[in-house]
Coordinates of C-alpha atoms in Angstrom, one line a residue:
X5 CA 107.2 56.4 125.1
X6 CA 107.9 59.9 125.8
X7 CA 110.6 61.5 127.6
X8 CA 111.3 65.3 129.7
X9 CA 112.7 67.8 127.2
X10 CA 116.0 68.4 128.7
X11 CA 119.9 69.0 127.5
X12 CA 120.3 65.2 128.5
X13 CA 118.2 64.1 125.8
X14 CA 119.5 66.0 122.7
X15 CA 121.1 63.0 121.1
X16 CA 118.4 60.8 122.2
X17 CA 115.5 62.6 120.2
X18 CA 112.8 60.8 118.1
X19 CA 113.5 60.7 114.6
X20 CA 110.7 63.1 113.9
X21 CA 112.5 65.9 116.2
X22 CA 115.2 67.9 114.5
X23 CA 117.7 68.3 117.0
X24 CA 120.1 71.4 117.5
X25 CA 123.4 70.7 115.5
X26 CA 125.5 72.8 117.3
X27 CA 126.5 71.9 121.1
X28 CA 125.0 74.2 123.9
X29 CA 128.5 74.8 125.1
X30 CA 129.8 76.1 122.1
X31 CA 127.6 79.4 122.3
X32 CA 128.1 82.3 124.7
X33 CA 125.5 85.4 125.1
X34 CA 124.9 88.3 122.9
X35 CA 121.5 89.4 123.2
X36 CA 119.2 89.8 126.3
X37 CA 115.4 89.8 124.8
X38 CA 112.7 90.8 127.5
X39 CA 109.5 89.1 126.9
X40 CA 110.1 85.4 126.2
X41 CA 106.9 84.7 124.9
X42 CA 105.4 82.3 122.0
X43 CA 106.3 84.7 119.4
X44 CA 109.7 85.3 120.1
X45 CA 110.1 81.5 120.6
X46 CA 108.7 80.8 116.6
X47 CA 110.6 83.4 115.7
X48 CA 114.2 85.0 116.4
X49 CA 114.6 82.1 118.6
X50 CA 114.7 80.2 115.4
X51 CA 116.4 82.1 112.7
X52 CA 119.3 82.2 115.5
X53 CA 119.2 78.5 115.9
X54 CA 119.2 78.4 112.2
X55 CA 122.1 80.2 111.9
X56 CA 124.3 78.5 115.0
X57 CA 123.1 75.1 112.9
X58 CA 125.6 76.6 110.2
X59 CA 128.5 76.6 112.8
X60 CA 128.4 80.7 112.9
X61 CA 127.1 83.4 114.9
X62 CA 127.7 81.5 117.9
X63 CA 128.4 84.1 120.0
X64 CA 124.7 85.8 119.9
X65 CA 122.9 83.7 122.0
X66 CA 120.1 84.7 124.0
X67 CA 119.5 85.6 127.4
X68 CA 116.1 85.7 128.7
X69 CA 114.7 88.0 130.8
X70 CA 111.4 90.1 132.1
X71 CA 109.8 92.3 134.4
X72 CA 106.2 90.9 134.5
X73 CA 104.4 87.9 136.5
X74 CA 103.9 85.9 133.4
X75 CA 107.8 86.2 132.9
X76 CA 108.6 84.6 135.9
X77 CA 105.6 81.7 135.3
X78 CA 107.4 81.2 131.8
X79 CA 111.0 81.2 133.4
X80 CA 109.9 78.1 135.8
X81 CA 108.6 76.3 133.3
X82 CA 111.5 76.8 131.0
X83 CA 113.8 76.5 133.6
X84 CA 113.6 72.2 134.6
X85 CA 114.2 71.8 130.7
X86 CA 117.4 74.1 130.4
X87 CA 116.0 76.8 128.4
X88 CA 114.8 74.2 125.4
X89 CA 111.6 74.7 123.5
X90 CA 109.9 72.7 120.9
X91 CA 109.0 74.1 117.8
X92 CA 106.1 72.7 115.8
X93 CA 105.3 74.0 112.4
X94 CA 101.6 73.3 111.4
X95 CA 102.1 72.8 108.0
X96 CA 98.6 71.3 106.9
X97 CA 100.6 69.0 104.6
X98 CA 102.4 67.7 107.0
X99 CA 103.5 68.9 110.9
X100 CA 107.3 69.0 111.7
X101 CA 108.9 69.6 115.1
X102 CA 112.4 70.9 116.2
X103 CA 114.1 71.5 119.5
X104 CA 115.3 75.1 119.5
X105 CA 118.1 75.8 121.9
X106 CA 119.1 79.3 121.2
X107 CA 118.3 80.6 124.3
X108 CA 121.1 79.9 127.2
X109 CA 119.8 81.5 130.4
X110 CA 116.4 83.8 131.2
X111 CA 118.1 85.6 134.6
X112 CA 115.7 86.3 137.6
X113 CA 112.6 88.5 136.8
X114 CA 113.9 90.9 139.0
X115 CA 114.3 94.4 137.4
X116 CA 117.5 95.0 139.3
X117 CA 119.3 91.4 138.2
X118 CA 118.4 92.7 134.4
X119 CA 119.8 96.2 134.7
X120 CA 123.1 93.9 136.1
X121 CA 122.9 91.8 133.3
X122 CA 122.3 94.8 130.6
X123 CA 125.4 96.5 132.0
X124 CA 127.5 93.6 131.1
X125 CA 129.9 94.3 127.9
X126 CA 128.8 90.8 126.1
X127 CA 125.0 92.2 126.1
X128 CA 125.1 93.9 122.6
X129 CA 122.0 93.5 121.4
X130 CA 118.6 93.9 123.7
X131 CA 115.5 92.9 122.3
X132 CA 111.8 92.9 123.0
X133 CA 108.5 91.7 122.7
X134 CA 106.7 93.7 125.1
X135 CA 103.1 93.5 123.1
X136 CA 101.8 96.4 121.1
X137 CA 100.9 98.4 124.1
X138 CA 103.9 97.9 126.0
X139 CA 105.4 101.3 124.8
X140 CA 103.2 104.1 127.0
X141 CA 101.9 106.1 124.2
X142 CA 100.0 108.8 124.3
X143 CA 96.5 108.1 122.8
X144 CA 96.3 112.2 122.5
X145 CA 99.6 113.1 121.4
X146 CA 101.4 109.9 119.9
X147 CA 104.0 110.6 122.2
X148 CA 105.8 108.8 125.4
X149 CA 103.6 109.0 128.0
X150 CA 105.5 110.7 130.7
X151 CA 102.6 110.8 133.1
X152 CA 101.8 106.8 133.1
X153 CA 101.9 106.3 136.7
X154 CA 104.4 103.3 136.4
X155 CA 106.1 105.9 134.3
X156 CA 106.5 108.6 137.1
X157 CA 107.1 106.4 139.8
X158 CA 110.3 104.9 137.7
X159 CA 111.4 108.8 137.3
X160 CA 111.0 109.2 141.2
X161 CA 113.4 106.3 141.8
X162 CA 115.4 106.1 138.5
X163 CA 118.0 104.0 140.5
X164 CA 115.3 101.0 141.1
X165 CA 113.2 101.1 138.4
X166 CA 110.3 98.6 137.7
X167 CA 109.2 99.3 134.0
X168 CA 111.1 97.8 130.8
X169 CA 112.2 101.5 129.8
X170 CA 113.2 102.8 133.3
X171 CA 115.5 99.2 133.4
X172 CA 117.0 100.4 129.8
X173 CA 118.0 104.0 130.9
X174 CA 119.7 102.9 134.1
X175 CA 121.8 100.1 132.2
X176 CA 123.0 102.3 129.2
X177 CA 123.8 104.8 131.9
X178 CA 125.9 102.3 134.0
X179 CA 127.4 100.9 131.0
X180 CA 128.3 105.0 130.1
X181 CA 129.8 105.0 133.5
X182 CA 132.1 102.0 133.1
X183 CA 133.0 103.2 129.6
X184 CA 131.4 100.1 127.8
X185 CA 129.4 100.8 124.5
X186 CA 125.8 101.2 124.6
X187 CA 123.8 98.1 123.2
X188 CA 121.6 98.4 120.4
X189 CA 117.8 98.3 121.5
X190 CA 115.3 95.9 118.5
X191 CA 112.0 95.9 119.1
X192 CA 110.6 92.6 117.8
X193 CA 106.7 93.7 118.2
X194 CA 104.0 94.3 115.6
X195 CA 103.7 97.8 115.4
X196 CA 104.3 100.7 113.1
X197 CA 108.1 102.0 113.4
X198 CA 108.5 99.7 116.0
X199 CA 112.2 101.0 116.2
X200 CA 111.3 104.3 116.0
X201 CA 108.5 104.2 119.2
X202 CA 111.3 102.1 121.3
X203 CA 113.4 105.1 121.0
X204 CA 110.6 107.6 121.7
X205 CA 109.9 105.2 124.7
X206 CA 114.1 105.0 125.9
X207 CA 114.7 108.5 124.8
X208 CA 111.5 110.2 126.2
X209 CA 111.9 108.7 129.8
X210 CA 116.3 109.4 129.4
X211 CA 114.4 112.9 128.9
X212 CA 112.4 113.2 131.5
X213 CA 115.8 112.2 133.5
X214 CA 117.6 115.6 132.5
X215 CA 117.9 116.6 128.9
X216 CA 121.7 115.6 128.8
X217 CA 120.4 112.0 129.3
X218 CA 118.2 112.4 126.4
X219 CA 120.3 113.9 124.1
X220 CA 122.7 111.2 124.9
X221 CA 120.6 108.3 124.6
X222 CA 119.1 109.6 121.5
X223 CA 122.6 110.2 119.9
X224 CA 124.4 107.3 121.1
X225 CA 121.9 104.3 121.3
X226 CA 120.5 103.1 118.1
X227 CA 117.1 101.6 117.7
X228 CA 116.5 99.4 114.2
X229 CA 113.3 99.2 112.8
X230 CA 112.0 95.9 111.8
X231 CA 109.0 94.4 110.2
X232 CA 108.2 90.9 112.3
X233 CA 105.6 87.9 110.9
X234 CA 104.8 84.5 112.0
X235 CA 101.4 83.9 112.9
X236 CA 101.8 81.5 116.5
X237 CA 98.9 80.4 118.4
X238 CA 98.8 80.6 122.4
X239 CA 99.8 77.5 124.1
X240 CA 97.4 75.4 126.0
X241 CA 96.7 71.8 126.8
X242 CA 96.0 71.1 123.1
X243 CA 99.2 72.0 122.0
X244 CA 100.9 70.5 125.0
X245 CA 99.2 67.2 124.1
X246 CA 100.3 67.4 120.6
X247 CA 103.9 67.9 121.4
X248 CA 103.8 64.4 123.8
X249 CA 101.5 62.2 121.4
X250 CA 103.0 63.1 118.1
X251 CA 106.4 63.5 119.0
X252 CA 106.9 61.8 122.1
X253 CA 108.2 64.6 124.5
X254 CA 107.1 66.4 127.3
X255 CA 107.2 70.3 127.5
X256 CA 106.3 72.4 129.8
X257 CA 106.2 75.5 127.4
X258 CA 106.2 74.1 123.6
X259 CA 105.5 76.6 120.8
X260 CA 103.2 76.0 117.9
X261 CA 103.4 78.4 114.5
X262 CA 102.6 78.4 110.8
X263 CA 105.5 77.3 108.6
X264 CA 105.7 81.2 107.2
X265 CA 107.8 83.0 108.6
X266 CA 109.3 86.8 107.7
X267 CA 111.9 89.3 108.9
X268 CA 112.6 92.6 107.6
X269 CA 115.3 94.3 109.7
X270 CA 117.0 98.1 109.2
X271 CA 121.1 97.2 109.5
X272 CA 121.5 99.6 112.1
X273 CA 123.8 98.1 114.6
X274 CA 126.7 99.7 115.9
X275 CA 127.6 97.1 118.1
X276 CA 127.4 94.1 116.2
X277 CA 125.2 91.3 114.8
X278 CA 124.5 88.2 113.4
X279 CA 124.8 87.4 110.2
X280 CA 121.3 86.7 109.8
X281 CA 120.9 87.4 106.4
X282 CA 122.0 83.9 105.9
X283 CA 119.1 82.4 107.0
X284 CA 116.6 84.7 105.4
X285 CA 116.6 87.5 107.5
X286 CA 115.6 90.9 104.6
X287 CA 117.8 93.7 105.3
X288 CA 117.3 96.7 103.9
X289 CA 117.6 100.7 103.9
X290 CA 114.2 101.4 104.8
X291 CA 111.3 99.1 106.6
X292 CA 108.8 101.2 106.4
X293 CA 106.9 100.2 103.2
X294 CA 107.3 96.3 104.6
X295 CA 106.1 97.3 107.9
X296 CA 103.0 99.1 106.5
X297 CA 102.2 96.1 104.1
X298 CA 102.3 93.7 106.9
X299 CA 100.1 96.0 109.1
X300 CA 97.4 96.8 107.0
X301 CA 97.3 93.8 104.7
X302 CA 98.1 91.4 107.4
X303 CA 96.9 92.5 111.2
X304 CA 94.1 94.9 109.1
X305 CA 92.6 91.9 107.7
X306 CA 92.6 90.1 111.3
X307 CA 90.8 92.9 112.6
X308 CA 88.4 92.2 109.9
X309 CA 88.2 89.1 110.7
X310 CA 88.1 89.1 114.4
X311 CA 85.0 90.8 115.1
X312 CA 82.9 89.7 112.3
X313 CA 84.0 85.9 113.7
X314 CA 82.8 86.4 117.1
X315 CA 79.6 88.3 116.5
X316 CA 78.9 85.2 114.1
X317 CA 79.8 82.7 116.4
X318 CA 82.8 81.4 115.0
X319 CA 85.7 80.0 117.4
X320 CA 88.6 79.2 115.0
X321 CA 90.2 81.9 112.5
X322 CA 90.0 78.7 109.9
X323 CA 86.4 77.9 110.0
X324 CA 85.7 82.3 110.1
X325 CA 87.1 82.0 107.0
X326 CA 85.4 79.1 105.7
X327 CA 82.6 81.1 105.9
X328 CA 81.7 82.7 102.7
X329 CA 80.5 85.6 104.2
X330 CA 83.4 86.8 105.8
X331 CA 85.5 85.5 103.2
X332 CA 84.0 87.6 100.7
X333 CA 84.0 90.6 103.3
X334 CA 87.8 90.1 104.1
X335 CA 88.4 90.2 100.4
X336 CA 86.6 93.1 99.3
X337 CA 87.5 95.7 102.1
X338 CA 91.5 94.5 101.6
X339 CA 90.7 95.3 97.7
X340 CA 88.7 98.4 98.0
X341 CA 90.1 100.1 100.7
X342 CA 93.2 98.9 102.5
X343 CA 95.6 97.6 99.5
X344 CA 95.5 101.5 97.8
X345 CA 96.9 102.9 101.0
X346 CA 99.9 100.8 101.2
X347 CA 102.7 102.7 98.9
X348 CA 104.1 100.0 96.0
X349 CA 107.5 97.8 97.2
X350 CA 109.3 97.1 94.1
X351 CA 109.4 93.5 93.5
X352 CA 106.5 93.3 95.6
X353 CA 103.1 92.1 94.5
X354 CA 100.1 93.4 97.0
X355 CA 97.1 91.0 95.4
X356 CA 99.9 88.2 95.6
X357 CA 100.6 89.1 99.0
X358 CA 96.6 89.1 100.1
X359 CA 96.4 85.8 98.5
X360 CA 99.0 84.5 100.5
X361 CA 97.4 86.1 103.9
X362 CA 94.4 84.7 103.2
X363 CA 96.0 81.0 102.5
X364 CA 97.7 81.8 106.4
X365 CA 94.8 82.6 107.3
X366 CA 92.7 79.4 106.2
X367 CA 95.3 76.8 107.5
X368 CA 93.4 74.6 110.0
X369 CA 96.2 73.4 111.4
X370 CA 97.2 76.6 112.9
X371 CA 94.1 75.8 115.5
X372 CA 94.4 80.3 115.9
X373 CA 91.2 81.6 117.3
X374 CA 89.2 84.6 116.9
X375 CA 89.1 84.7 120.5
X376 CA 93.1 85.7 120.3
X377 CA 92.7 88.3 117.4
X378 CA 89.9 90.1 119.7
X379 CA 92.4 90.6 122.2
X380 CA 93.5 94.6 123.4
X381 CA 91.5 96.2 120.7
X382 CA 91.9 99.5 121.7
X383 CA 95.8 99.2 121.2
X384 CA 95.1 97.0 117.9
X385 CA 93.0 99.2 115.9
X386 CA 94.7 103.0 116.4
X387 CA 97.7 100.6 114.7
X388 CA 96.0 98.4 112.4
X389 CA 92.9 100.3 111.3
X390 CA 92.8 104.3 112.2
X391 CA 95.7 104.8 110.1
X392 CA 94.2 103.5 106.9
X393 CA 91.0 105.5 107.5
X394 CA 93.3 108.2 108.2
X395 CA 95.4 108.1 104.7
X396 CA 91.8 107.6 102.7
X397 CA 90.3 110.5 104.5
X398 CA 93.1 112.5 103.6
X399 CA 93.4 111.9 100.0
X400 CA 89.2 112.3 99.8
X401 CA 88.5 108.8 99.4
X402 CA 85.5 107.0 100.7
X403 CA 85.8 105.1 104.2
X404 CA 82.9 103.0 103.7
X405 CA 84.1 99.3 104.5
X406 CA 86.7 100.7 107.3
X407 CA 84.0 102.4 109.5
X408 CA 81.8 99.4 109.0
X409 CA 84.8 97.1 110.7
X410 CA 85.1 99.9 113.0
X411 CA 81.3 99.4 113.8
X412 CA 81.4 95.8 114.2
X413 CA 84.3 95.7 116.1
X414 CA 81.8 98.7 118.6
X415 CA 79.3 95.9 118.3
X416 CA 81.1 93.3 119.6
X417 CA 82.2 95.6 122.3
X418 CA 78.8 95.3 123.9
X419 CA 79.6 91.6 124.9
X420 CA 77.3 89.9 123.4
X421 CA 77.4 88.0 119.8
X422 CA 74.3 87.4 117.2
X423 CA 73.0 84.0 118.9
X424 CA 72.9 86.0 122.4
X425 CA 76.3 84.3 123.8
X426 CA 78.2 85.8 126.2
X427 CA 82.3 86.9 125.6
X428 CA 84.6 88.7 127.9
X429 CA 86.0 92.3 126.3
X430 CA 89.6 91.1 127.0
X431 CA 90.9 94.8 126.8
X432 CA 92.7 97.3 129.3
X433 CA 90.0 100.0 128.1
X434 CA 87.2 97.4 128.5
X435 CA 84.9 99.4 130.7
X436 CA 85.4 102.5 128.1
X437 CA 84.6 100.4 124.9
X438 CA 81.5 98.7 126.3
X439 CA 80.2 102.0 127.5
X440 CA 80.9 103.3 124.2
X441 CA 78.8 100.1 122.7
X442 CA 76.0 100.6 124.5
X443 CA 75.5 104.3 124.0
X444 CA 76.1 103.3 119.7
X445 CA 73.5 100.1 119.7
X446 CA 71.5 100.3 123.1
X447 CA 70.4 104.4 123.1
X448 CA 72.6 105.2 126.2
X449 CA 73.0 108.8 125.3
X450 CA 72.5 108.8 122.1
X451 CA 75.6 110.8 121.3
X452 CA 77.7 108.7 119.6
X453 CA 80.7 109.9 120.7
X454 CA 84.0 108.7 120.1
X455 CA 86.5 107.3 122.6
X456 CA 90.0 109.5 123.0
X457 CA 92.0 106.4 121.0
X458 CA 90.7 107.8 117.8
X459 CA 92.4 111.1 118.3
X460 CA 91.4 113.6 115.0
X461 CA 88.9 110.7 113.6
X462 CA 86.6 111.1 116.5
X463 CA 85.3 114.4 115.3
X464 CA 86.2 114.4 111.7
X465 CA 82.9 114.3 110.3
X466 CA 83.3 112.1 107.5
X467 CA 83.8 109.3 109.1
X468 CA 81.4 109.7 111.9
X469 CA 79.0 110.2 109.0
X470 CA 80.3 106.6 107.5
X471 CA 80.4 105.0 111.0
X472 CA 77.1 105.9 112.2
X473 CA 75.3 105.2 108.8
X474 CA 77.3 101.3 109.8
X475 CA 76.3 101.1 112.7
X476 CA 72.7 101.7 111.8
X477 CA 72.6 99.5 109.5
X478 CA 74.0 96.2 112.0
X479 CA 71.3 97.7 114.2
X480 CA 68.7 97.2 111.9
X481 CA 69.8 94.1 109.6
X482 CA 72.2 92.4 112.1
X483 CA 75.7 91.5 111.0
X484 CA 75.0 89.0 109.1
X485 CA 72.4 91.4 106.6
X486 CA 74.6 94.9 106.9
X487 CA 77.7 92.3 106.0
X488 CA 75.3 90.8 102.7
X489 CA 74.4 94.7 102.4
X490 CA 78.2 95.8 102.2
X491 CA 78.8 93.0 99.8
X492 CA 76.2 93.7 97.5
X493 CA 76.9 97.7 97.4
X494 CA 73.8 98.1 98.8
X495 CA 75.4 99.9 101.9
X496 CA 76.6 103.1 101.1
X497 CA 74.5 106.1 102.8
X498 CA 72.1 107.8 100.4

């Protein structure tokens, strides 16, 4: 028998559902997170709902909200089941399921009922999970993209804006007006200094504004860097199933995650937060050397994984590395090239820490696909990959296995794996990149030239020495030899 997932239910659950042990009504609002998506849901959702199942904190809890079409498609289907989400953990030695119900209200996606809601003095906290390229940087510069034409139209109406940032300046600046304290702005995404590009982001369009506002917004607003991890699947019909069959509820929206999960947060909150150190949240003085493990070790080795998968022909991230081949790839460029770039962590072991990614990554129960990881490539490698090849190149080392993942991840870019099947280039830049791919593997011009995202890299001649050299060698051996090649030392140009 299965039932709706609803308030009404709570203290009806299976016995295989954890339940929330605190009462809905005891909590009241104190952070407003834009982007209720999957991750969010595996992740702050549940260290908050860990911590109001100790009786404390119970004033933090979240407000939904968003700005986007897929906002308002996850609001209505959040929305019959009063904000509830079920939480499976795929533990491959044995699944477990809770009902998370941190989250007591996700306001209209309207852009002018959030800027209301933001200007309220019980908002102290705004996060976000706005994706990786969410924050309008400049692929040139680095910088906040003033000239994004969702960007200028904002600054032309700065009293009704539409984007996320726009939204943020015209809260903090009607909470200035009403003499209430500016809330603290966390970015929750996966991206280097993720604190530090929200306040380019808030600061550089407050700038654009008048440089009062910016100078205000930068000393007055603080925005805590944080390293995020918790590897969770999309949602589809599979997972939907799982939720009713195995644990006898129906949900519109469940989530589906690893059993790992990890926070490391800056304590830089002026106006508060939760005590979230009791439920293993890492604070610390300075994120940066987490952050930097996580993105190179981590997202680096699903880059690495991603393309070689698909061009291969493999579906799942477990059975990709199953295969010996890109097991054995995956290993050696984390070993060769990406672990020496990361600075040491005291207490921190870097092979311990690859062995444990690569465990994550094997876990069949996870169902993640290599489909997901080959999403928005041209924000995920300037983030996940340029930078190592950036540091090596720097200190004169060889780039040798990170222009061949650069190569391969051209080469799926044309569209088209090693068997001759079809895939979609699921990317904003997807007409660039497969223009790009066809002048590298299919003669085009011949000229090998770089697209803008690699900035400096795409003329430093090193590594268009060591990517060309790669990309010749898939061209002539396919993936599956250059990869044997690479593995074998047999790849290095003469």
């Amino acid at each position: 028998m299965t039932q709706k997932l609803k308030l009404t239910v709570l203290h009806n659950l299976p016995d295989t559902v954890k339940a929330p042990a605190y009462a809905r009504t005891d909590l009241t609002p104190g952070i407003l997170h834009i982007g209720v998506g999957n991750f969010h849901r595996a992740h702050q959702a549940i260290y908050l709902s860990r911590l109001f199942d100790r009786g404390e904190g119970l004033d933090w809890a979240i407000v939904g909200a968003g700005l986007k079409p897929y906002d308002e498609t996850m609001r209505q289907k959040l929305a019959p089941q009063d904000w509830l989400t079920t939480v499976v953990e795929l533990d491959p030695q044995g699944l477990s399921a809770q009902v998370c119900g941190a989250m007591i209200d996700f306001i209209d996606v309207d852009p002018a009922s959030v800027v209301a809601r933001l200007s309220e003095a019980d908002i102290r906290i705004v996060s976000l999970t706005i994706t990786e390229g969410g924050y309008f940087v400049d692929p040139n510069t680095g910088g906040f993209d003033t000239t994004h034409p969702e960007i200028q139209a904002d600054l032309a109406r700065p009293d009704a804006p539409e984007t996320v940032f726009g939204v943020l300046v015209a809260a903090l600046l009607r909470r200035r007006e009403r003499g209430v304290a500016p809330f603290t702005v966390m970015s929750c995404d996966n991206l280097p200094e993720n604190g530090h590009m929200a306040r380019q982001a808030v600061a550089g369009f407050a700038r654009a504004l008048s440089a009062e506002t910016g100078a205000w917004v930068a000393d007055h607003v603080a925005f805590p860097n944080g390293m995020v991890d918790c590897i969770t699947p999309a949602t589809g019909e599979r997972e939907r199933a799982l939720v009713r069959d195995r644990f006898g509820l129906e949900d519109a929206a469940p989530v589906v995650c690893e059993p790992f999960r990890q926070w490391v947060l800056e304590d830089n909150f002026p106006a508060g937060r939760p005590a979230l150190e009791k439920v293993g949240v890492e604070f610390v003085k300075d994120v940066a050397p987490y952050e930097l493990m996580k993105l190179r070790i981590l997202n680096g080795g699903h880059a690495a994984i991603a393309y070689t998968g698909a061009l291969l022909g493999h579906h799942f991230v477990h059975d990709a590395m199953a295969d010996p081949l890109i097991r054995a790839f995956l290993r050696k460029l984390e070993e060769d090239e990406i672990l020496p770039t990361v600075p040491e962590i005291a207490g921190v072991s870097f092979p311990a820490y690859l062995d444990t990614v690569m465990e994550r990554f094997s876990n069949p129960a996870v169902g993640d696909t290599i489909p997901r990881l080959c999403l928005d490539g041209s924000n995920r490698q300037p983030k996940f990959i340029l930078p190592s090849i950036q540091d090596r190149l720097d200190a004169g080392l060889p780039v040798t296995g990170l222009a061949f993942e650069t190569a391969l991840w051209c080469r799926y870019c044309l569209g088209q794996d090693e068997a001759g099947g079809t895939h979609v280039i699921e990317d904003e830049n997807a007409a660039l990149l497969q223009g790009w791919a066809r002048d590298v593997y299919e003669g085009g011009t011949g000229a090998f030239v770089m697209p803008d995202l690699f900035g400096g890299l795409g003329t430093n001649d090193v590594f268009l020495s060591a990517f060309r050299h790669a990309a010749e060698k898939i061209a002539a051996e396919g993936v599956a030899g250059a990869m044997n090649s690479y593995l074998d030392r047999r790849f290095e140009a003469a």
